[in-house]
Amino acid sequence: MRTVQLRRYTLVEGEYDAFVAWWNEWMPRVRPAAGFPIEFAYGLPETNEFVWAVSAEGDEDAFLAREKEYMASDARAEAFAGVPQRVAEYNIRFVRDVVA
């Protein structure tokens, strides 16, 4: 079983390019290393939106346990060190495959 988390962000006005550059530098390194393969990532610059998904083996409880470890990790702390808040709004949900 694999659990997928959809992450939709509305970015702070004027921060789209800086956010995407930071994301490309850090997330492909730290998320997969923590057990969260990146399923996809798309940007909508005209509306300051960024949408991406990560997954992990197991159910939602296993995902949340792994995420708790990731949030407390040195790798994540390094990725976010000194980075200004560039996300104005977060919408993060677990999603389910509906393709038959």
Short mmCIF file of the C-alpha atoms (twelve columns), coordinates in Angstrom:
data_MODEL
# 
_entry.id   MODEL 
# 
loop_
_atom_site.group_PDB 
_atom_site.id 
_atom_site.type_symbol 
_atom_site.label_atom_id 
_atom_site.label_alt_id 
_atom_site.label_comp_id 
_atom_site.label_asym_id 
_atom_site.label_seq_id 
_atom_site.Cartn_x 
_atom_site.Cartn_y 
_atom_site.Cartn_z 
_atom_site.pdbx_PDB_model_num 
ATOM 1   C CA . MET A 1   0.000   0.000  0.000   1 
ATOM 2   C CA . ARG A 2   1.190   3.523  -0.825  1 
ATOM 3   C CA . THR A 3   -0.263  6.754  0.556   1 
ATOM 4   C CA . VAL A 4   -0.196  9.973  -1.480  1 
ATOM 5   C CA . GLN A 5   -0.322  13.476 -0.044  1 
ATOM 6   C CA . LEU A 6   -1.346  16.345 -2.344  1 
ATOM 7   C CA . ARG A 7   0.232   19.666 -1.368  1 
ATOM 8   C CA . ARG A 8   -1.301  22.845 -2.830  1 
ATOM 9   C CA . TYR A 9   0.281   26.188 -2.006  1 
ATOM 10  C CA . THR A 10  -0.679  29.752 -2.744  1 
ATOM 11  C CA . LEU A 11  2.594   31.649 -2.723  1 
ATOM 12  C CA . VAL A 12  3.298   35.104 -1.376  1 
ATOM 13  C CA . GLU A 13  2.969   37.687 -4.130  1 
ATOM 14  C CA . GLY A 14  6.312   38.193 -5.862  1 
ATOM 15  C CA . GLU A 15  7.901   35.036 -4.407  1 
ATOM 16  C CA . TYR A 16  7.014   32.501 -7.118  1 
ATOM 17  C CA . ASP A 17  10.427  32.366 -8.844  1 
ATOM 18  C CA . ALA A 18  12.382  32.349 -5.573  1 
ATOM 19  C CA . PHE A 19  10.164  29.595 -4.169  1 
ATOM 20  C CA . VAL A 20  10.526  27.393 -7.268  1 
ATOM 21  C CA . ALA A 21  14.311  27.860 -7.290  1 
ATOM 22  C CA . TRP A 22  14.518  26.939 -3.594  1 
ATOM 23  C CA . TRP A 23  12.131  23.985 -4.028  1 
ATOM 24  C CA . ASN A 24  14.177  22.602 -6.950  1 
ATOM 25  C CA . GLU A 25  17.376  22.912 -4.963  1 
ATOM 26  C CA . TRP A 26  16.138  21.177 -1.827  1 
ATOM 27  C CA . MET A 27  12.995  19.060 -2.135  1 
ATOM 28  C CA . PRO A 28  14.303  16.510 -4.676  1 
ATOM 29  C CA . ARG A 29  17.121  15.803 -2.206  1 
ATOM 30  C CA . VAL A 30  15.461  15.852 1.198   1 
ATOM 31  C CA . ARG A 31  11.997  14.409 0.544   1 
ATOM 32  C CA . PRO A 32  13.040  11.183 -1.240  1 
ATOM 33  C CA . ALA A 33  15.890  10.664 1.242   1 
ATOM 34  C CA . ALA A 34  13.278  10.761 4.021   1 
ATOM 35  C CA . GLY A 35  11.153  8.105  2.296   1 
ATOM 36  C CA . PHE A 36  8.827   10.438 0.371   1 
ATOM 37  C CA . PRO A 37  9.220   10.089 -3.398  1 
ATOM 38  C CA . ILE A 38  7.949   13.148 -5.254  1 
ATOM 39  C CA . GLU A 39  5.110   12.064 -7.531  1 
ATOM 40  C CA . PHE A 40  4.871   15.345 -9.461  1 
ATOM 41  C CA . ALA A 41  5.228   19.107 -9.114  1 
ATOM 42  C CA . TYR A 42  3.518   21.816 -11.152 1 
ATOM 43  C CA . GLY A 43  3.596   25.573 -10.938 1 
ATOM 44  C CA . LEU A 44  0.974   28.087 -11.986 1 
ATOM 45  C CA . PRO A 45  2.917   31.359 -12.066 1 
ATOM 46  C CA . GLU A 46  -0.021  33.438 -13.271 1 
ATOM 47  C CA . THR A 47  -1.916  32.637 -10.040 1 
ATOM 48  C CA . ASN A 48  1.082   32.179 -7.686  1 
ATOM 49  C CA . GLU A 49  0.210   28.527 -7.090  1 
ATOM 50  C CA . PHE A 50  2.411   25.479 -6.665  1 
ATOM 51  C CA . VAL A 51  0.981   21.953 -6.564  1 
ATOM 52  C CA . TRP A 52  2.931   18.823 -5.804  1 
ATOM 53  C CA . ALA A 53  2.530   15.374 -4.324  1 
ATOM 54  C CA . VAL A 54  4.652   13.051 -2.260  1 
ATOM 55  C CA . SER A 55  4.001   9.458  -1.354  1 
ATOM 56  C CA . ALA A 56  5.172   6.900  1.173   1 
ATOM 57  C CA . GLU A 57  4.789   3.206  1.764   1 
ATOM 58  C CA . GLY A 58  1.995   2.235  4.147   1 
ATOM 59  C CA . ASP A 59  -1.253  3.770  5.314   1 
ATOM 60  C CA . GLU A 60  -1.953  7.335  6.467   1 
ATOM 61  C CA . ASP A 61  -0.807  6.571  10.011  1 
ATOM 62  C CA . ALA A 62  2.526   5.265  8.711   1 
ATOM 63  C CA . PHE A 63  2.843   8.341  6.489   1 
ATOM 64  C CA . LEU A 64  2.209   10.663 9.444   1 
ATOM 65  C CA . ALA A 65  4.743   8.831  11.607  1 
ATOM 66  C CA . ARG A 66  7.383   9.122  8.874   1 
ATOM 67  C CA . GLU A 67  6.457   12.779 8.341   1 
ATOM 68  C CA . LYS A 68  6.916   13.521 12.043  1 
ATOM 69  C CA . GLU A 69  10.465  12.166 11.789  1 
ATOM 70  C CA . TYR A 70  11.107  14.186 8.632   1 
ATOM 71  C CA . MET A 71  9.828   17.411 10.206  1 
ATOM 72  C CA . ALA A 72  12.319  16.995 13.083  1 
ATOM 73  C CA . SER A 73  15.252  16.015 10.839  1 
ATOM 74  C CA . ASP A 74  18.501  17.890 10.418  1 
ATOM 75  C CA . ALA A 75  18.118  17.683 6.626   1 
ATOM 76  C CA . ARG A 76  14.802  19.518 6.722   1 
ATOM 77  C CA . ALA A 77  16.170  22.096 9.155   1 
ATOM 78  C CA . GLU A 78  19.071  22.744 6.776   1 
ATOM 79  C CA . ALA A 79  16.717  23.122 3.792   1 
ATOM 80  C CA . PHE A 80  14.619  25.723 5.605   1 
ATOM 81  C CA . ALA A 81  17.425  27.592 7.418   1 
ATOM 82  C CA . GLY A 82  17.149  31.303 6.719   1 
ATOM 83  C CA . VAL A 83  14.394  30.890 4.134   1 
ATOM 84  C CA . PRO A 84  11.687  33.565 4.357   1 
ATOM 85  C CA . GLN A 85  8.030   32.563 4.444   1 
ATOM 86  C CA . ARG A 86  7.048   32.241 0.794   1 
ATOM 87  C CA . VAL A 87  3.812   30.292 1.197   1 
ATOM 88  C CA . ALA A 88  0.744   32.370 2.003   1 
ATOM 89  C CA . GLU A 89  -1.688  29.447 2.171   1 
ATOM 90  C CA . TYR A 90  -1.270  25.677 2.528   1 
ATOM 91  C CA . ASN A 91  -3.822  23.078 1.481   1 
ATOM 92  C CA . ILE A 92  -2.475  19.605 2.270   1 
ATOM 93  C CA . ARG A 93  -4.612  16.489 1.995   1 
ATOM 94  C CA . PHE A 94  -4.311  12.777 1.475   1 
ATOM 95  C CA . VAL A 95  -5.721  11.672 -1.870  1 
ATOM 96  C CA . ARG A 96  -6.920  8.366  -3.244  1 
ATOM 97  C CA . ASP A 97  -6.483  6.912  -6.723  1 
ATOM 98  C CA . VAL A 98  -9.818  6.700  -8.513  1 
ATOM 99  C CA . VAL A 99  -8.598  5.324  -11.835 1 
ATOM 100 C CA . ALA A 100 -10.030 1.876  -12.351 1 
# 
